Short mmCIF file of C-alpha atoms and ligand atoms in Angstrom, two decimals:
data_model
loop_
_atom_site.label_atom_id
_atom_site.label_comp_id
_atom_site.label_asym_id
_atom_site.label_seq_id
_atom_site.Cartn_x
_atom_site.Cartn_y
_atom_site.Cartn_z
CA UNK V 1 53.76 77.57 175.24
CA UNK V 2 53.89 75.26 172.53
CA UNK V 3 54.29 71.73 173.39
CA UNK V 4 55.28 68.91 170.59
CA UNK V 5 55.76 65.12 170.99
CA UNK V 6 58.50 63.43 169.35
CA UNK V 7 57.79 59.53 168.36
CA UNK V 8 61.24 58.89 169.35
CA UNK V 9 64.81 60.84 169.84
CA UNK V 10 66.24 61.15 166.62
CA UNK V 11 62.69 62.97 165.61
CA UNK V 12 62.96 65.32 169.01
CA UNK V 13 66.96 66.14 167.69
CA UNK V 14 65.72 66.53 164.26
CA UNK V 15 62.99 69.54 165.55
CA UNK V 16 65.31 71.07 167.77
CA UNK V 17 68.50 71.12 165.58
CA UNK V 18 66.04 72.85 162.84
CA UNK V 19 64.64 75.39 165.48
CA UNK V 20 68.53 75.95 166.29
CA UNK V 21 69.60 76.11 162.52
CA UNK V 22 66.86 78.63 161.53
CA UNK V 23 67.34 80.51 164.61
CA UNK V 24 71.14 80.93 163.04
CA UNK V 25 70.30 81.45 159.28
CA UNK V 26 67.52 84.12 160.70
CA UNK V 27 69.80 86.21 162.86
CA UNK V 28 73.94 84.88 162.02
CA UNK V 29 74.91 86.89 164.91
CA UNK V 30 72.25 85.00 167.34
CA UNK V 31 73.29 84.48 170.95
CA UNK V 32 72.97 81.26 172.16
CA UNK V 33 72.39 80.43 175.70
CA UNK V 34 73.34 76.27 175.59
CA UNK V 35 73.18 73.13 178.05
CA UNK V 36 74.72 69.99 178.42
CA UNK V 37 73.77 66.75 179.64
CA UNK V 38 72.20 63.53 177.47
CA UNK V 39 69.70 64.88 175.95
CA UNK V 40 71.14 67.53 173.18
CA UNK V 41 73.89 65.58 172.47
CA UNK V 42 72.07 64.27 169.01
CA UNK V 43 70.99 67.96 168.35
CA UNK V 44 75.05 69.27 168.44
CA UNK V 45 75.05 66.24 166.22
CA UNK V 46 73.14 67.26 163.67
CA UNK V 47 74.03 71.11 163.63
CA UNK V 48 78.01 69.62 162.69
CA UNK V 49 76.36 67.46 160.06
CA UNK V 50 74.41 71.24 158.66
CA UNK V 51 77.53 73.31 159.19
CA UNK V 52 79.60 70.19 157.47
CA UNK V 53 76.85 70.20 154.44
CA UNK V 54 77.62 74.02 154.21
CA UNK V 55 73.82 74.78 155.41
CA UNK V 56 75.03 76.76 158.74
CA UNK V 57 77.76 79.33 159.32
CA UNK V 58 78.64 79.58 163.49
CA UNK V 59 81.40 82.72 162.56
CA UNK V 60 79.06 85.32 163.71
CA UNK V 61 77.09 83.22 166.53
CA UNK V 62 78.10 83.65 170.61
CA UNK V 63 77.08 81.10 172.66
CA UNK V 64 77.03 80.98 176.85
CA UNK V 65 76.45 77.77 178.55
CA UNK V 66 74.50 77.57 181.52
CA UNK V 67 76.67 75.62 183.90
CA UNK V 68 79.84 74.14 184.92
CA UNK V 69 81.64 71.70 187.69
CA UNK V 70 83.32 74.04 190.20
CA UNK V 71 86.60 72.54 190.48
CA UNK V 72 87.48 70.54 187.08
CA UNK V 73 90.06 72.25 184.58
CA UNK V 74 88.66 72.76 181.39
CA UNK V 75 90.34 69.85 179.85
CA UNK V 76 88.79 67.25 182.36
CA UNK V 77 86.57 65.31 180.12
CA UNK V 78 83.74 66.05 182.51
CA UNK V 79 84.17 69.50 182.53
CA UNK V 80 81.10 71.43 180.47
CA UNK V 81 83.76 72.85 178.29
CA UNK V 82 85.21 69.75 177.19
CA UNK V 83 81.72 68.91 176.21
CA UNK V 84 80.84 71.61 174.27
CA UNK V 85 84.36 71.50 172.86
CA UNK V 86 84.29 68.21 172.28
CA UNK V 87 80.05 68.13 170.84
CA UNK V 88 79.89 70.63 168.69
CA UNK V 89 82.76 73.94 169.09
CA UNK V 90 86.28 71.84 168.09
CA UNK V 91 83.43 70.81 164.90
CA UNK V 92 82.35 73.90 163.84
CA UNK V 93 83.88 77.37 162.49
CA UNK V 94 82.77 79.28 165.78
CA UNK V 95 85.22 81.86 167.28
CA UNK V 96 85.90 80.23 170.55
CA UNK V 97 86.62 83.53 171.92
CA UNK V 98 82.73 83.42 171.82
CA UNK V 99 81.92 80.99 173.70
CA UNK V 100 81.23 81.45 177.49
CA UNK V 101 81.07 79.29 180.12
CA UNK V 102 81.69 79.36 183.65
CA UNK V 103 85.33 79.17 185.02
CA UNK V 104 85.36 75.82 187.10
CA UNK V 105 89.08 76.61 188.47
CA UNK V 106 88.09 80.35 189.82
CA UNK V 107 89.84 81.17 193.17
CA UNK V 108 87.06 83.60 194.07
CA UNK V 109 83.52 81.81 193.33
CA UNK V 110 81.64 85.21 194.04
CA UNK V 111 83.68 87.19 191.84
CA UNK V 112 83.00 84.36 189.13
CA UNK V 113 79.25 84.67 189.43
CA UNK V 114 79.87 88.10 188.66
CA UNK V 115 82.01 88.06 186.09
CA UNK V 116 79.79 85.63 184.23
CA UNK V 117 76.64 88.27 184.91
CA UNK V 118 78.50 90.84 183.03
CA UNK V 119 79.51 88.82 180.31
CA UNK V 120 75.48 87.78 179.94
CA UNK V 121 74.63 91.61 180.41
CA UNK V 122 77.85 92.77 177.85
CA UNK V 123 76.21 90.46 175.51
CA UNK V 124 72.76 91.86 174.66
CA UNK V 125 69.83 89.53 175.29
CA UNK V 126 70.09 85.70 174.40
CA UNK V 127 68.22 85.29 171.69
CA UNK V 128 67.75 81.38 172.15
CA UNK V 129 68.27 79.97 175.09
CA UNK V 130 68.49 75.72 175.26
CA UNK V 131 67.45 73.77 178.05
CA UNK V 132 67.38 70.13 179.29
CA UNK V 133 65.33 69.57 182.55
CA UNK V 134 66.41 67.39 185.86
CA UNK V 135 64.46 64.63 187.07
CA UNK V 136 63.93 66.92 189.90
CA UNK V 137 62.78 69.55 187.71
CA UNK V 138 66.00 71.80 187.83
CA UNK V 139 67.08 73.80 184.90
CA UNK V 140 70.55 74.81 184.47
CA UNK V 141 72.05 73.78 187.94
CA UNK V 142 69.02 75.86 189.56
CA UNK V 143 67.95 73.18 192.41
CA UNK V 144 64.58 72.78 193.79
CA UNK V 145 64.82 75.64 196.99
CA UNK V 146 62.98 77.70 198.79
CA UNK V 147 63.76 81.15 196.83
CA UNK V 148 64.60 81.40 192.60
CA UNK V 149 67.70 82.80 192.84
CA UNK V 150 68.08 85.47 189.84
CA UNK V 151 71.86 86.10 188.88
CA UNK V 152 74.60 83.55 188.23
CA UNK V 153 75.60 81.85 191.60
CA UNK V 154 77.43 78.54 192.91
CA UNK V 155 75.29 75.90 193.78
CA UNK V 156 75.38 72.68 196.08
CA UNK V 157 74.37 70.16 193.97
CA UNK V 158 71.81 67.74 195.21
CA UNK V 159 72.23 63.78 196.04
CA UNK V 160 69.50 63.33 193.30
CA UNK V 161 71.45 65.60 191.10
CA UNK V 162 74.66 64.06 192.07
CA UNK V 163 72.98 60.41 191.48
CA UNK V 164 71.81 61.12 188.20
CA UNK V 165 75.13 62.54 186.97
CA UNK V 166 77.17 60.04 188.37
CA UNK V 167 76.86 57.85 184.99
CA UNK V 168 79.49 59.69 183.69
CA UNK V 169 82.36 59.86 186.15
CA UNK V 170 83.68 56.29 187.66
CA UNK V 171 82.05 57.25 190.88
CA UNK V 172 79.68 59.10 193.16
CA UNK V 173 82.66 60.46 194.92
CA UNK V 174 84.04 61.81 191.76
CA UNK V 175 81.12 63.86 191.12
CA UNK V 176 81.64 67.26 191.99
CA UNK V 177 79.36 68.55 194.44
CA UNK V 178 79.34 71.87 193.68
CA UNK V 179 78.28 74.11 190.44
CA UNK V 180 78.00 77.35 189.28
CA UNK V 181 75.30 77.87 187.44
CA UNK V 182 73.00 80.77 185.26
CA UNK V 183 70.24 82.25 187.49
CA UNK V 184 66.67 82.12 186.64
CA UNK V 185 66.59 85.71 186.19
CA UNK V 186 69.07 85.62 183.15
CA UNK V 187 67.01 82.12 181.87
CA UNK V 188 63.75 84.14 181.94
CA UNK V 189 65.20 86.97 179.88
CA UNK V 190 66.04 84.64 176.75
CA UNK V 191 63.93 85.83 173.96
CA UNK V 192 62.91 82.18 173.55
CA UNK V 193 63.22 78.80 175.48
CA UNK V 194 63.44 75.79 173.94
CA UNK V 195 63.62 73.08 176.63
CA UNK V 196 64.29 69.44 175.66
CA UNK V 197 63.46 66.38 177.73
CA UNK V 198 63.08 62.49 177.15
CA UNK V 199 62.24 59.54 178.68
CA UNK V 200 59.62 58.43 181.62
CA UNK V 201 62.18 59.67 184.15
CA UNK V 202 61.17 63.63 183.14
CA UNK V 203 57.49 62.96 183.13
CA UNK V 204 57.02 63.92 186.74
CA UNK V 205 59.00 66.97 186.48
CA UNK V 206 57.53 67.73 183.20
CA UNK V 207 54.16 67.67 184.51
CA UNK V 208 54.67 69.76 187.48
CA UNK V 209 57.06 72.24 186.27
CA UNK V 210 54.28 73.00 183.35
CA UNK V 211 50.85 72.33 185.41
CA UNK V 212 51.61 72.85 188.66
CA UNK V 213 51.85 75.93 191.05
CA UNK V 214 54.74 78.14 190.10
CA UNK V 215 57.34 77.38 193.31
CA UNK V 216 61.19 77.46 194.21
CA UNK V 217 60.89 73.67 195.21
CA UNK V 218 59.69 73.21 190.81
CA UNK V 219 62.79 75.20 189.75
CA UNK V 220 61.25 74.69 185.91
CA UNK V 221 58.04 75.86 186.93
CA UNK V 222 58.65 79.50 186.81
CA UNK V 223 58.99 79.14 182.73
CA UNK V 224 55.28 79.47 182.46
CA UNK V 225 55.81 82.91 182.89
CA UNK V 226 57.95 83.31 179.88
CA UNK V 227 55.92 84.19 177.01
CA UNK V 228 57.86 82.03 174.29
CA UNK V 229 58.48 78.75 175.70
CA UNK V 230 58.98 75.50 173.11
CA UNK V 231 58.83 72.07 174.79
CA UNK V 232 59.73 69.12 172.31
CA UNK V 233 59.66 65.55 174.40
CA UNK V 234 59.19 62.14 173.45
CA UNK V 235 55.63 60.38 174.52
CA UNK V 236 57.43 58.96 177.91
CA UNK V 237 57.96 62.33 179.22
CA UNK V 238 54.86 64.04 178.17
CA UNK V 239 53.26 60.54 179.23
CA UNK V 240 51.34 62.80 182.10
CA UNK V 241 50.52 65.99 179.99
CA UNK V 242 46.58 65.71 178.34
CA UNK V 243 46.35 65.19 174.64
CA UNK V 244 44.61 68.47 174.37
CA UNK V 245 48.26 70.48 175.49
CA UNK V 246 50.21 69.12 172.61
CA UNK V 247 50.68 69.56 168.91
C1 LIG E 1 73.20 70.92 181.79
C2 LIG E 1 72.02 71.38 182.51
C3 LIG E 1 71.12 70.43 183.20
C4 LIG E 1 70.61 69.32 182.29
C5 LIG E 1 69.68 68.39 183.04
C6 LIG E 1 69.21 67.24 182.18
O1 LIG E 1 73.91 72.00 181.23
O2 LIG E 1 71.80 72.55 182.54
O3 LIG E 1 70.03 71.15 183.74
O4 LIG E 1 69.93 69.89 181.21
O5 LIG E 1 70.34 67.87 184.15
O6 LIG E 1 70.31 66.44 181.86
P1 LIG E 1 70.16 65.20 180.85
O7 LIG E 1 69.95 65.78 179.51
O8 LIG E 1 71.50 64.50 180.95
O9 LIG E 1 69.03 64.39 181.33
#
Protein backbone atom coordinates (compact mmCIF):
# COMPACT_ATOMS: atom_id res chain seq x y z
CA UNK A 1 0.00 0.00 0.00
CA UNK A 2 1.37 3.19 -0.82
CA UNK A 3 0.04 6.07 1.00
CA UNK A 4 0.75 9.92 -0.21
CA UNK A 5 -0.38 13.23 1.38
CA UNK A 6 -1.57 15.94 -0.69
CA UNK A 7 -0.93 19.69 0.81
CA UNK A 8 -4.23 20.53 -0.48
CA UNK A 9 -6.94 19.29 -3.28
CA UNK A 10 -5.87 20.60 -6.38
CA UNK A 11 -2.31 18.70 -5.54
CA UNK A 12 -4.42 15.27 -4.56
CA UNK A 13 -6.43 15.86 -8.31
CA UNK A 14 -3.21 16.67 -9.88
CA UNK A 15 -1.62 12.92 -8.61
CA UNK A 16 -4.59 11.11 -9.33
CA UNK A 17 -5.53 12.58 -12.79
CA UNK A 18 -1.68 11.67 -13.72
CA UNK A 19 -2.01 8.05 -12.23
CA UNK A 20 -5.37 7.99 -14.43
CA UNK A 21 -3.68 9.59 -17.59
CA UNK A 22 -0.65 7.21 -17.56
CA UNK A 23 -2.77 4.37 -16.72
CA UNK A 24 -4.52 5.38 -20.33
CA UNK A 25 -1.36 6.28 -22.41
CA UNK A 26 0.13 2.77 -20.88
CA UNK A 27 -2.70 0.48 -21.86
CA UNK A 28 -5.41 2.82 -24.46
CA UNK A 29 -7.75 0.04 -24.10
CA UNK A 30 -7.61 0.22 -20.04
CA UNK A 31 -10.82 -0.58 -18.17
CA UNK A 32 -11.80 1.73 -15.81
CA UNK A 33 -13.80 0.92 -12.82
CA UNK A 34 -14.99 4.86 -11.70
CA UNK A 35 -16.89 6.63 -8.68
CA UNK A 36 -18.70 9.58 -8.07
CA UNK A 37 -19.23 11.79 -5.29
CA UNK A 38 -17.08 15.24 -4.29
CA UNK A 39 -14.03 14.16 -4.24
CA UNK A 40 -12.94 13.21 -8.07
CA UNK A 41 -14.79 15.78 -9.44
CA UNK A 42 -11.35 17.99 -9.92
CA UNK A 43 -9.62 14.76 -11.25
CA UNK A 44 -12.53 14.35 -14.35
CA UNK A 45 -11.48 17.95 -14.45
CA UNK A 46 -8.26 17.71 -15.29
CA UNK A 47 -8.38 14.46 -17.56
CA UNK A 48 -10.92 16.96 -20.05
CA UNK A 49 -8.26 19.63 -19.74
CA UNK A 50 -5.39 16.45 -21.03
CA UNK A 51 -7.78 15.00 -23.57
CA UNK A 52 -8.62 18.88 -24.64
CA UNK A 53 -4.59 19.57 -24.82
CA UNK A 54 -4.50 16.41 -27.12
CA UNK A 55 -2.35 14.49 -24.25
CA UNK A 56 -5.16 11.61 -23.75
CA UNK A 57 -7.24 9.62 -26.22
CA UNK A 58 -10.58 7.87 -24.24
CA UNK A 59 -11.61 5.99 -27.94
CA UNK A 60 -10.27 2.74 -26.84
CA UNK A 61 -10.92 3.08 -22.88
CA UNK A 62 -14.29 1.24 -21.10
CA UNK A 63 -15.21 2.48 -18.04
CA UNK A 64 -17.93 0.87 -15.29
CA UNK A 65 -19.04 2.93 -12.44
CA UNK A 66 -19.55 1.52 -9.23
CA UNK A 67 -22.98 2.71 -8.25
CA UNK A 68 -26.21 4.24 -8.98
CA UNK A 69 -29.69 5.64 -7.30
CA UNK A 70 -32.27 2.87 -7.78
CA UNK A 71 -35.10 4.74 -9.05
CA UNK A 72 -33.80 8.08 -10.91
CA UNK A 73 -33.85 8.08 -14.90
CA UNK A 74 -30.66 8.64 -16.26
CA UNK A 75 -31.29 12.19 -17.06
CA UNK A 76 -32.13 13.19 -13.35
CA UNK A 77 -29.27 15.39 -12.53
CA UNK A 78 -28.62 13.21 -9.51
CA UNK A 79 -28.50 10.20 -11.26
CA UNK A 80 -24.60 8.72 -11.45
CA UNK A 81 -24.97 8.86 -15.16
CA UNK A 82 -25.75 12.35 -15.45
CA UNK A 83 -22.62 12.82 -13.48
CA UNK A 84 -20.34 11.03 -15.32
CA UNK A 85 -22.05 12.39 -18.42
CA UNK A 86 -22.06 15.54 -17.32
CA UNK A 87 -17.97 15.38 -15.51
CA UNK A 88 -16.11 13.99 -17.85
CA UNK A 89 -18.07 11.44 -20.85
CA UNK A 90 -20.32 14.40 -22.84
CA UNK A 91 -16.25 16.05 -22.60
CA UNK A 92 -14.34 13.52 -23.93
CA UNK A 93 -14.12 11.28 -27.26
CA UNK A 94 -15.19 8.01 -25.28
CA UNK A 95 -17.65 5.59 -27.00
CA UNK A 96 -20.52 5.85 -24.64
CA UNK A 97 -21.51 2.48 -25.65
CA UNK A 98 -18.56 1.86 -23.19
CA UNK A 99 -19.51 3.10 -20.42
CA UNK A 100 -21.41 1.02 -17.76
CA UNK A 101 -23.30 1.84 -15.05
CA UNK A 102 -26.06 0.47 -13.22
CA UNK A 103 -29.69 0.79 -14.58
CA UNK A 104 -31.52 2.94 -11.83
CA UNK A 105 -35.08 2.41 -13.68
CA UNK A 106 -34.72 -1.67 -13.79
CA UNK A 107 -38.10 -3.43 -13.13
CA UNK A 108 -36.30 -6.50 -11.83
CA UNK A 109 -33.42 -5.30 -9.27
CA UNK A 110 -32.02 -8.99 -9.08
CA UNK A 111 -31.84 -9.46 -12.64
CA UNK A 112 -29.95 -5.97 -12.72
CA UNK A 113 -27.31 -7.11 -10.27
CA UNK A 114 -26.81 -9.73 -12.63
CA UNK A 115 -26.73 -8.23 -15.62
CA UNK A 116 -24.18 -5.74 -14.34
CA UNK A 117 -21.93 -8.99 -13.03
CA UNK A 118 -21.73 -10.15 -16.53
CA UNK A 119 -20.99 -7.05 -18.04
CA UNK A 120 -17.88 -6.75 -15.26
CA UNK A 121 -17.04 -10.53 -16.07
CA UNK A 122 -17.61 -9.89 -20.26
CA UNK A 123 -15.17 -7.21 -19.71
CA UNK A 124 -11.85 -8.78 -18.66
CA UNK A 125 -10.40 -7.54 -15.38
CA UNK A 126 -10.52 -3.70 -14.46
CA UNK A 127 -7.41 -2.60 -14.82
CA UNK A 128 -7.89 0.61 -12.54
CA UNK A 129 -10.39 0.77 -10.39
CA UNK A 130 -11.23 4.54 -8.59
CA UNK A 131 -12.55 4.94 -5.30
CA UNK A 132 -13.78 7.67 -2.89
CA UNK A 133 -14.47 6.44 0.74
CA UNK A 134 -17.73 7.25 3.10
CA UNK A 135 -17.44 8.84 6.31
CA UNK A 136 -18.58 5.53 7.46
CA UNK A 137 -15.94 3.85 5.66
CA UNK A 138 -18.11 2.43 2.71
CA UNK A 139 -16.74 2.05 -0.71
CA UNK A 140 -18.91 2.01 -3.63
CA UNK A 141 -22.43 1.81 -1.93
CA UNK A 142 -20.95 -1.30 0.14
CA UNK A 143 -22.38 -0.28 3.80
CA UNK A 144 -20.82 -1.15 7.00
CA UNK A 145 -22.70 -4.95 7.66
CA UNK A 146 -22.24 -7.89 9.09
CA UNK A 147 -21.08 -10.01 5.86
CA UNK A 148 -18.90 -8.35 2.51
CA UNK A 149 -21.19 -9.09 0.08
CA UNK A 150 -19.15 -10.17 -3.23
CA UNK A 151 -21.25 -9.60 -6.52
CA UNK A 152 -23.21 -6.53 -7.58
CA UNK A 153 -26.39 -6.19 -5.33
CA UNK A 154 -29.04 -3.41 -4.24
CA UNK A 155 -28.38 -1.82 -1.18
CA UNK A 156 -30.38 0.13 1.61
CA UNK A 157 -28.59 3.04 2.01
CA UNK A 158 -27.81 4.19 5.47
CA UNK A 159 -29.21 7.47 7.44
CA UNK A 160 -25.43 8.45 7.62
CA UNK A 161 -25.15 7.70 4.00
CA UNK A 162 -28.38 9.31 3.23
CA UNK A 163 -27.23 12.47 5.50
CA UNK A 164 -24.12 12.95 3.85
CA UNK A 165 -25.60 12.84 0.33
CA UNK A 166 -28.36 14.89 1.01
CA UNK A 167 -26.23 18.16 -0.01
CA UNK A 168 -27.09 17.57 -3.31
CA UNK A 169 -30.81 16.97 -3.64
CA UNK A 170 -33.26 19.81 -1.98
CA UNK A 171 -34.02 17.32 0.70
CA UNK A 172 -33.50 14.28 2.87
CA UNK A 173 -36.68 12.93 1.51
CA UNK A 174 -35.47 13.28 -1.98
CA UNK A 175 -32.59 11.14 -1.40
CA UNK A 176 -33.10 7.86 -2.65
CA UNK A 177 -32.82 5.27 -0.18
CA UNK A 178 -31.87 2.60 -2.08
CA UNK A 179 -28.66 1.72 -4.45
CA UNK A 180 -27.26 -0.76 -6.41
CA UNK A 181 -23.98 -1.00 -6.08
CA UNK A 182 -20.45 -3.15 -7.26
CA UNK A 183 -19.65 -5.92 -4.71
CA UNK A 184 -16.45 -6.16 -2.92
CA UNK A 185 -15.62 -9.19 -4.71
CA UNK A 186 -15.49 -7.39 -8.20
CA UNK A 187 -13.59 -4.16 -6.19
CA UNK A 188 -10.94 -6.63 -4.93
CA UNK A 189 -10.29 -8.03 -8.39
CA UNK A 190 -9.18 -4.51 -9.92
CA UNK A 191 -5.62 -4.85 -10.87
CA UNK A 192 -5.09 -1.63 -8.91
CA UNK A 193 -7.04 0.66 -6.41
CA UNK A 194 -6.60 4.02 -6.24
CA UNK A 195 -8.85 5.38 -3.47
CA UNK A 196 -9.20 9.15 -2.94
CA UNK A 197 -10.35 10.88 0.22
CA UNK A 198 -10.21 14.50 1.78
CA UNK A 199 -10.98 16.35 4.56
CA UNK A 200 -11.10 15.63 8.59
CA UNK A 201 -14.49 14.00 8.03
CA UNK A 202 -12.55 10.68 6.33
CA UNK A 203 -9.90 10.56 8.96
CA UNK A 204 -11.78 8.14 11.14
CA UNK A 205 -12.67 5.91 8.40
CA UNK A 206 -9.33 6.28 6.91
CA UNK A 207 -7.68 5.14 9.92
CA UNK A 208 -9.72 2.16 10.60
CA UNK A 209 -10.38 0.92 7.23
CA UNK A 210 -6.30 0.88 6.80
CA UNK A 211 -5.18 -0.04 10.60
CA UNK A 212 -7.80 -1.67 11.97
CA UNK A 213 -9.13 -5.34 12.01
CA UNK A 214 -10.37 -6.36 8.60
CA UNK A 215 -14.51 -6.48 9.33
CA UNK A 216 -17.95 -6.16 7.41
CA UNK A 217 -18.88 -3.25 9.88
CA UNK A 218 -15.18 -1.28 8.03
CA UNK A 219 -16.53 -2.01 4.52
CA UNK A 220 -12.94 -0.31 3.27
CA UNK A 221 -11.05 -2.39 5.47
CA UNK A 222 -10.94 -5.47 3.43
CA UNK A 223 -8.58 -3.42 0.76
CA UNK A 224 -5.59 -4.33 2.81
CA UNK A 225 -5.81 -7.47 1.27
CA UNK A 226 -5.38 -6.19 -2.19
CA UNK A 227 -1.87 -6.20 -3.11
CA UNK A 228 -1.83 -2.79 -5.15
CA UNK A 229 -3.66 -0.31 -3.23
CA UNK A 230 -2.77 3.74 -3.80
CA UNK A 231 -4.21 6.08 -1.15
CA UNK A 232 -3.67 9.90 -2.04
CA UNK A 233 -5.46 12.22 0.89
CA UNK A 234 -4.95 15.56 2.05
CA UNK A 235 -3.23 15.99 5.76
CA UNK A 236 -6.97 16.24 7.39
CA UNK A 237 -7.77 12.80 6.43
CA UNK A 238 -4.55 11.10 7.00
CA UNK A 239 -4.52 13.47 10.21
CA UNK A 240 -4.67 9.92 12.29
CA UNK A 241 -2.25 7.77 10.09
CA UNK A 242 1.73 7.91 11.67
CA UNK A 243 4.25 9.84 9.68
CA UNK A 244 6.17 6.68 9.20
CA UNK A 245 2.98 5.14 6.72
CA UNK A 246 3.23 7.92 4.23
CA UNK A 247 5.36 9.12 1.37
C1 LIG B 1 -19.65 7.08 -5.35
C2 LIG B 1 -19.18 6.15 -4.34
C3 LIG B 1 -19.09 6.54 -2.91
C4 LIG B 1 -18.27 7.80 -2.69
C5 LIG B 1 -18.18 8.15 -1.22
C6 LIG B 1 -17.42 9.42 -0.97
O1 LIG B 1 -19.67 6.48 -6.62
O2 LIG B 1 -18.88 5.06 -4.69
O3 LIG B 1 -18.54 5.46 -2.19
O4 LIG B 1 -16.98 7.60 -3.20
O5 LIG B 1 -19.47 8.28 -0.70
O6 LIG B 1 -18.14 10.49 -1.53
P1 LIG B 1 -17.54 11.98 -1.55
O7 LIG B 1 -16.43 11.96 -2.52
O8 LIG B 1 -18.70 12.82 -2.04
O9 LIG B 1 -17.12 12.28 -0.17
Amino acid sequence: MNIYITENIPSLNQKAANIIAAQIIMKPDSVLGLATGSTPIGTYELLVEYYNKGVLDFTKVTTINLDEYQGLAPDHDQSYRYFMDTHLFNQININKNSTFLPNGLAKDSNLECQRYNQIIQSLGGIDLQLLGIGENAHIGFNEPGTEFKPNPHLVTLTEKTRQANSRFFPSIDDVPTHAYTMGIKNILSAKKILLLASGTSKAKALYHSFLGPITPAVPASILQLHNNVTIIADSDALALFPQSMIC
